[in-house]
Tab-separated table of C-alpha atoms in Angstrom:
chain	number	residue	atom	x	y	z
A	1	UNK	CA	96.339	57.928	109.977
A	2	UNK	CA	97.481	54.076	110.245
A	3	UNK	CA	95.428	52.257	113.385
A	4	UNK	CA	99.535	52.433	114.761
A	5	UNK	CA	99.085	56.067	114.678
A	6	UNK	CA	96.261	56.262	116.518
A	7	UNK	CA	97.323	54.073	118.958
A	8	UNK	CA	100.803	55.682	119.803
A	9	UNK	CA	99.254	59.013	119.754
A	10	UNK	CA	96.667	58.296	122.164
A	11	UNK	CA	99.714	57.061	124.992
A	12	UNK	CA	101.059	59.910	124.500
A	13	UNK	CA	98.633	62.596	124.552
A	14	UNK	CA	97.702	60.396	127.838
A	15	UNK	CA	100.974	60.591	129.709
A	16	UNK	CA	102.338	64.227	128.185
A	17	UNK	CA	102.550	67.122	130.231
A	18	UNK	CA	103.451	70.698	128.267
A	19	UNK	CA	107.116	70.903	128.657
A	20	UNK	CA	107.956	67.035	129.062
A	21	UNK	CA	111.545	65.846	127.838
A	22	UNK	CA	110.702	62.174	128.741
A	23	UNK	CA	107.283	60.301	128.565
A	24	UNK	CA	107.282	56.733	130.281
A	25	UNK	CA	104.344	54.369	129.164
A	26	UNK	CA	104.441	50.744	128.767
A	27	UNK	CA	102.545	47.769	127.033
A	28	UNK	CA	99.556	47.861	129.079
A	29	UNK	CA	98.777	50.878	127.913
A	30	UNK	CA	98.957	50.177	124.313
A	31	UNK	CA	96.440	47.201	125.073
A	32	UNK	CA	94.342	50.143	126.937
A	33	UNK	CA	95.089	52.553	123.970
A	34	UNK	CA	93.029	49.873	121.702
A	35	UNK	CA	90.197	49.409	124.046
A	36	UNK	CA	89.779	52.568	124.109
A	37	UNK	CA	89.481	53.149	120.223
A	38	UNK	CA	87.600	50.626	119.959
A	39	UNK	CA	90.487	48.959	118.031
A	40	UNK	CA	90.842	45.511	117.829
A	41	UNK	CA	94.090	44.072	120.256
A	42	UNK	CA	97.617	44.158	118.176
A	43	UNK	CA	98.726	40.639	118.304
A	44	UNK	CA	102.026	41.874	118.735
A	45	UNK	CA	101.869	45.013	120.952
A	46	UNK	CA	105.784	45.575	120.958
A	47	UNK	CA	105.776	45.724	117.463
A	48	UNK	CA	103.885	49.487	117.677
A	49	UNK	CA	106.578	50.930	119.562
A	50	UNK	CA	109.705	48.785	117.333
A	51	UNK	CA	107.978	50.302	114.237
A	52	UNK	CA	108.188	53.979	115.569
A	53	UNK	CA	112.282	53.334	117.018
A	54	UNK	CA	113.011	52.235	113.688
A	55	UNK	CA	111.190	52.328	110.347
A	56	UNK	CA	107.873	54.795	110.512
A	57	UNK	CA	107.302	58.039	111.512
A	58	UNK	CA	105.638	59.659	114.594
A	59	UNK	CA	102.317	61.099	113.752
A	60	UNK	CA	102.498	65.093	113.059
A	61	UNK	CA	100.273	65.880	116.102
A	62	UNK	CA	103.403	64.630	118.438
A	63	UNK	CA	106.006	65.864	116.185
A	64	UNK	CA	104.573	69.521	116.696
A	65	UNK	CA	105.016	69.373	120.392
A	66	UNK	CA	108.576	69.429	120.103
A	67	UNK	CA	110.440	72.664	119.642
A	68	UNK	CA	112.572	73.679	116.156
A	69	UNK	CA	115.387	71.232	115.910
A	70	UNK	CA	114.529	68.524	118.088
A	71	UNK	CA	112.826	65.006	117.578
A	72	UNK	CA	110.829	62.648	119.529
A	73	UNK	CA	112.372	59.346	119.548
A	74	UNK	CA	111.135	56.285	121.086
A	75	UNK	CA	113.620	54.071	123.737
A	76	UNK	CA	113.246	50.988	125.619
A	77	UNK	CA	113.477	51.140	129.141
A	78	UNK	CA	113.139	47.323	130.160
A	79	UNK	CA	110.804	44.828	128.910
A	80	UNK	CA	107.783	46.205	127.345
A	81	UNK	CA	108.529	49.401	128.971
A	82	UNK	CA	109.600	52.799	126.680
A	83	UNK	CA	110.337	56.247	127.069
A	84	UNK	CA	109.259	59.399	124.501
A	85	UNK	CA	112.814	61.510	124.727
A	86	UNK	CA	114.089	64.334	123.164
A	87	UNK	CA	116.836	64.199	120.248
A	88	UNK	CA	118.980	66.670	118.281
A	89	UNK	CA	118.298	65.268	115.891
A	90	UNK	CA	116.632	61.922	115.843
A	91	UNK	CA	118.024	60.575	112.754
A	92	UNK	CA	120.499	61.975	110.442
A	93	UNK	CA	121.114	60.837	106.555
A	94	UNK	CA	124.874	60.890	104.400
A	95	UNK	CA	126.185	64.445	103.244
A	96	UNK	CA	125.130	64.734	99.019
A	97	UNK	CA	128.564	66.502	98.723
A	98	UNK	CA	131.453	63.896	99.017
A	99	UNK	CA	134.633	62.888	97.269
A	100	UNK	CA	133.815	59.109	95.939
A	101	UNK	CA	136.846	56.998	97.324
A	102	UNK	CA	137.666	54.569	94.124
A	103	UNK	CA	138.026	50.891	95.401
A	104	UNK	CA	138.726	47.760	93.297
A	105	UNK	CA	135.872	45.442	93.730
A	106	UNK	CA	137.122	42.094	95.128
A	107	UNK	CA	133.087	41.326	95.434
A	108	UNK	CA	133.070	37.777	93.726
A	109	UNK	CA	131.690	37.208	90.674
A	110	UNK	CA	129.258	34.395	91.672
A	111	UNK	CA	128.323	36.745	94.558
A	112	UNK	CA	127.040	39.728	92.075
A	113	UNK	CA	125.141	37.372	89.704
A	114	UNK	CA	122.969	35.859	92.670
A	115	UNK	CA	122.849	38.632	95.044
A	116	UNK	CA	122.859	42.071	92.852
A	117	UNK	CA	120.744	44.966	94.369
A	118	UNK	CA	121.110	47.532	96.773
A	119	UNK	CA	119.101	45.802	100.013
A	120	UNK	CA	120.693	45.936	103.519
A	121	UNK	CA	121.677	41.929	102.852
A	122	UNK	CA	123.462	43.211	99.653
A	123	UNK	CA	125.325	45.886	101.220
A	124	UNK	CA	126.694	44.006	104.160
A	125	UNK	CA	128.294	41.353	101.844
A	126	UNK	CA	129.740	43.563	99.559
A	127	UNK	CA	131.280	45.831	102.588
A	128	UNK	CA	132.615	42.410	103.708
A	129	UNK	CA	134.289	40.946	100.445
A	130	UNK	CA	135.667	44.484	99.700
A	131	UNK	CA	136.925	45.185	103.541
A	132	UNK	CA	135.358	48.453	103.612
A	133	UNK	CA	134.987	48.635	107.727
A	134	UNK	CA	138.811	47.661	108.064
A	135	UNK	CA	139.783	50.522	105.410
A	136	UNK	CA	137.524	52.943	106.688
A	137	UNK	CA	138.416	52.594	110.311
A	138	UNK	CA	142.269	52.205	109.312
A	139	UNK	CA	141.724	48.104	111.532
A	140	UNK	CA	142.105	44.863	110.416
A	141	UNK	CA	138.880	43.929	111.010
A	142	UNK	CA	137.071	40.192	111.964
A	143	UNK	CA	133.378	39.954	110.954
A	144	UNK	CA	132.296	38.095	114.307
A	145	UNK	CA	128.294	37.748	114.105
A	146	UNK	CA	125.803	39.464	111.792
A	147	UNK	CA	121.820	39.941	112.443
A	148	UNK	CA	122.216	39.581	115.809
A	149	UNK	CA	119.441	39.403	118.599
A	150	UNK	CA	119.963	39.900	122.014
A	151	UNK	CA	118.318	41.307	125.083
A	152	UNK	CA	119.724	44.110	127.234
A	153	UNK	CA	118.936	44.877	131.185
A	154	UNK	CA	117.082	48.718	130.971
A	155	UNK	CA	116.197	48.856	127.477
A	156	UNK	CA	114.946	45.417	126.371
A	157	UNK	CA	115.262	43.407	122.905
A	158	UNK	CA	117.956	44.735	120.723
A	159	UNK	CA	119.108	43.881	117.314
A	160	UNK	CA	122.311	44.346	115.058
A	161	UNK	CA	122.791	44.090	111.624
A	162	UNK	CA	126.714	43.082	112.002
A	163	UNK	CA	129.218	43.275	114.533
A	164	UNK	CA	133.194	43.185	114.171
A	165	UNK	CA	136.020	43.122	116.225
A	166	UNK	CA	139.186	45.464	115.216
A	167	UNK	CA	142.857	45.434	115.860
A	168	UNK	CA	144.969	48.630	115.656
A	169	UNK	CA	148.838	48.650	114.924
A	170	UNK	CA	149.133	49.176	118.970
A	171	UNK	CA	147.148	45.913	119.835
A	172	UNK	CA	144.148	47.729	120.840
A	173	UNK	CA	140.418	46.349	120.357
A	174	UNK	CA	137.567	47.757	118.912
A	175	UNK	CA	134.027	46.630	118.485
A	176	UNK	CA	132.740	48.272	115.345
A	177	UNK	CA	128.182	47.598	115.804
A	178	UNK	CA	127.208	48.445	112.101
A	179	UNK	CA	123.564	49.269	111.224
A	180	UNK	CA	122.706	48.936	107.338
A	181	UNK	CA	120.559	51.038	105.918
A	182	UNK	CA	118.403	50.833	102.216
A	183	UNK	CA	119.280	53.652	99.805
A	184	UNK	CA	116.676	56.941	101.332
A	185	UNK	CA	116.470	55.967	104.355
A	186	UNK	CA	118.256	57.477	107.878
A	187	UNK	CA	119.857	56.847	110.933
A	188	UNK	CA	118.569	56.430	113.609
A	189	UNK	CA	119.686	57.619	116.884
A	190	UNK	CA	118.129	54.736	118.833
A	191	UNK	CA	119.965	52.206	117.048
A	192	UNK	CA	123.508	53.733	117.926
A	193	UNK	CA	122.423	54.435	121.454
A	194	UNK	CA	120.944	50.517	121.625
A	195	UNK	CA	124.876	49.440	119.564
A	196	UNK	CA	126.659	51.373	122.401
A	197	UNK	CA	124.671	49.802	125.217
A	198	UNK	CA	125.203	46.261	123.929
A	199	UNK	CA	129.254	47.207	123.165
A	200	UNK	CA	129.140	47.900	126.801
A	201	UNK	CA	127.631	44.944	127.969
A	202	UNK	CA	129.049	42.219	126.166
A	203	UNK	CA	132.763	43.591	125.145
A	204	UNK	CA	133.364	46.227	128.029
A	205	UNK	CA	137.174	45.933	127.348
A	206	UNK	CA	137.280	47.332	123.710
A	207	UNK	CA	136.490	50.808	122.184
A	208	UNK	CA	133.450	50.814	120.688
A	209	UNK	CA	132.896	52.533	117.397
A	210	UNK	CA	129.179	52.648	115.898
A	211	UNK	CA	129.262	52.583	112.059
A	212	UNK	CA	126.559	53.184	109.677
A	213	UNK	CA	126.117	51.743	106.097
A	214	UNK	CA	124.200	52.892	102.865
A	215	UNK	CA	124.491	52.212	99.367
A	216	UNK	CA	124.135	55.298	97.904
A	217	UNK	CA	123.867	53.162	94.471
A	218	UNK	CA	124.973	49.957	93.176
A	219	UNK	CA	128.421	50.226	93.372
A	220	UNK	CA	128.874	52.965	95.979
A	221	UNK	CA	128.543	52.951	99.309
A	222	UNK	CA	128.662	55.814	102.442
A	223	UNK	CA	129.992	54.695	105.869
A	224	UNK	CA	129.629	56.908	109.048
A	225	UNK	CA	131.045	56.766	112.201
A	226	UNK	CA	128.719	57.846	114.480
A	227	UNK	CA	128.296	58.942	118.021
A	228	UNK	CA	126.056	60.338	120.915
A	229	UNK	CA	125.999	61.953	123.543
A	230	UNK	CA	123.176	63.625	126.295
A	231	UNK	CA	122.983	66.843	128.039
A	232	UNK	CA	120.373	67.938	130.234
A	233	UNK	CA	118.123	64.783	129.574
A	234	UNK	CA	118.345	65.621	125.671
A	235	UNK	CA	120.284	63.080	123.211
A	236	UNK	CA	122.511	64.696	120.172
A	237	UNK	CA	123.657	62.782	117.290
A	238	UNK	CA	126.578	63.664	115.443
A	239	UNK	CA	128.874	62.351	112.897
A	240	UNK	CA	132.519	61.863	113.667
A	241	UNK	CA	134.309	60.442	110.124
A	242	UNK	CA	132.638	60.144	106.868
A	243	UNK	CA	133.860	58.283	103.731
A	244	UNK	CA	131.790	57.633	100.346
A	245	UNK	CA	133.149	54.318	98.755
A	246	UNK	CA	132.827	53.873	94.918
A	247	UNK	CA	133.444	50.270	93.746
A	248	UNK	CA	135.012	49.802	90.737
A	249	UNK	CA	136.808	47.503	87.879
A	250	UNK	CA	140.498	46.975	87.537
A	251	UNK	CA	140.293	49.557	84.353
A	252	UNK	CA	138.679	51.852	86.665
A	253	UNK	CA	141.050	53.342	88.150
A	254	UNK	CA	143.886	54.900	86.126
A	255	UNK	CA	147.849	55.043	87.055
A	256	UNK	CA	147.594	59.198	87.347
A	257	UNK	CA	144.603	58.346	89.804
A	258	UNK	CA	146.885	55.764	92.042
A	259	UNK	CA	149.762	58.521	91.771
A	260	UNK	CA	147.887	61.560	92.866
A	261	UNK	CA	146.416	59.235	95.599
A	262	UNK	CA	149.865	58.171	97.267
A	263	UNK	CA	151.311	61.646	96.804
A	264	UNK	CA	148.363	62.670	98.986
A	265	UNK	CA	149.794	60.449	101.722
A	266	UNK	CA	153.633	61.886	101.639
């Protein structure tokens, strides 16, 4: 195991009782948690805890204290203070099994020389140029701040890959929070529950609408509309809309393909 592993596994063998749906610790004792495995201080403590919210994951020997089909995921609570809480699940990936939407690309061609690949930068420009959050959520959509870091009262430092605003045919506003994920990886619960929070904080008058983002190759791209919601102490994920996104040429899609597609809408 990683010296993270050891440390985030001895604060919570410390603090869990059998039967335990939340487990409070705080910074302190991850400082402790070093001293007293005789490993050297983290220079950045809150990185232990930011690692296990979003990128790694939780060593097996607190994964098998949870029962079959729930997770262990990490929240903040405040600064430098976090909870262990139960998820159903904790993070969920794009269905293998979906109809590829054909899109013209509109991405420039400047843009695809100098920024080609499939990294989370990549994929947020190429949603952008193409309008992919304003076709997917059936909004006109405004782009209004991307990589975004912010703090929030209860759960601490917070950040957002992009954020736009929406407009439906009625007038009403959305907030659309997007997370953007590298091909492989999953979503994470904590995220949306941290995109909703912020939503509420700092645009309380519009509908908020997480979305997720993943190339699921070059050219094509999944977006999920996600939600949560908690009963008895225990978070649930769940998907509400799905779409798979396939960027392509102007010879890419044919005139029997643009027919079929607006009979569909009769």
């Amino acid at each position: 195991m990683s010296k993270y592993d050891h440390i985030i596994e001895r604060v919570f063998i410390k603090n869990y009782v059998d039967g335990n749906i939340k487990v409070p610790f705080d910074r302190d004792e991850l400082a402790q948690a070093c001293d007293d495995l005789g490993i050297s201080r983290i220079k950045n403590l809150g990185d232990i805890p930011y690692s296990y919210r979003f990128r790694r994951e939780l060593p097996e020997s607190i994964k098998m204290t949870c029962e079959s089909g729930y997770e262990w995921i990490i929240v903040g609570t405040g600064i430098s203070t976090y909870e262990f809480r139960l998820a159903s699940p904790g993070k969920i990936a794009p269905t293998t099994n979906r109809q590829k939407i054909k899109i013209p690309d509109a991405t420039p061609e400047t843009v695809r020389r100098y920024a080609p690949g499939t990294d989370e930068q990549a994929l947020l420009t190429k949603v952008r140029y193409n309008r992919l959050i304003d076709i997917f959520t059936g909004l006109t959509c405004y782009s209004i701040q991307n990589h975004l870091r912010t703090t929030i009262k209860n759960i601490g430092q917070i950040e957002i890959d992009e954020v736009y605003l929406g407009i439906n045919k009625r007038g009403s506003h959305f907030v659309i929070p997007c997370q953007a994920k590298s091909p492989g990886d999953r979503f994470g619960i904590v995220q949306v529950m941290q995109d909703i929070e912020f939503c509420k904080h700092r645009y309380p008058n519009a509908i908020c609408k997480p979305v997720a983002l993943q190339f699921l190759s070059e050219n094509e791209v999944a977006i999920l509309e996600l939600e949560v919601e908690e009963s008895d102490n225990i978070f649930h994920l769940s998907v509400v809309d799905e779409r798979h996104y396939r960027l392509v040429g102007k010879d890419g899609i044919t005139d029997e393909e643009i027919r079929l597609m607006s009979q569909s809408e009769e």
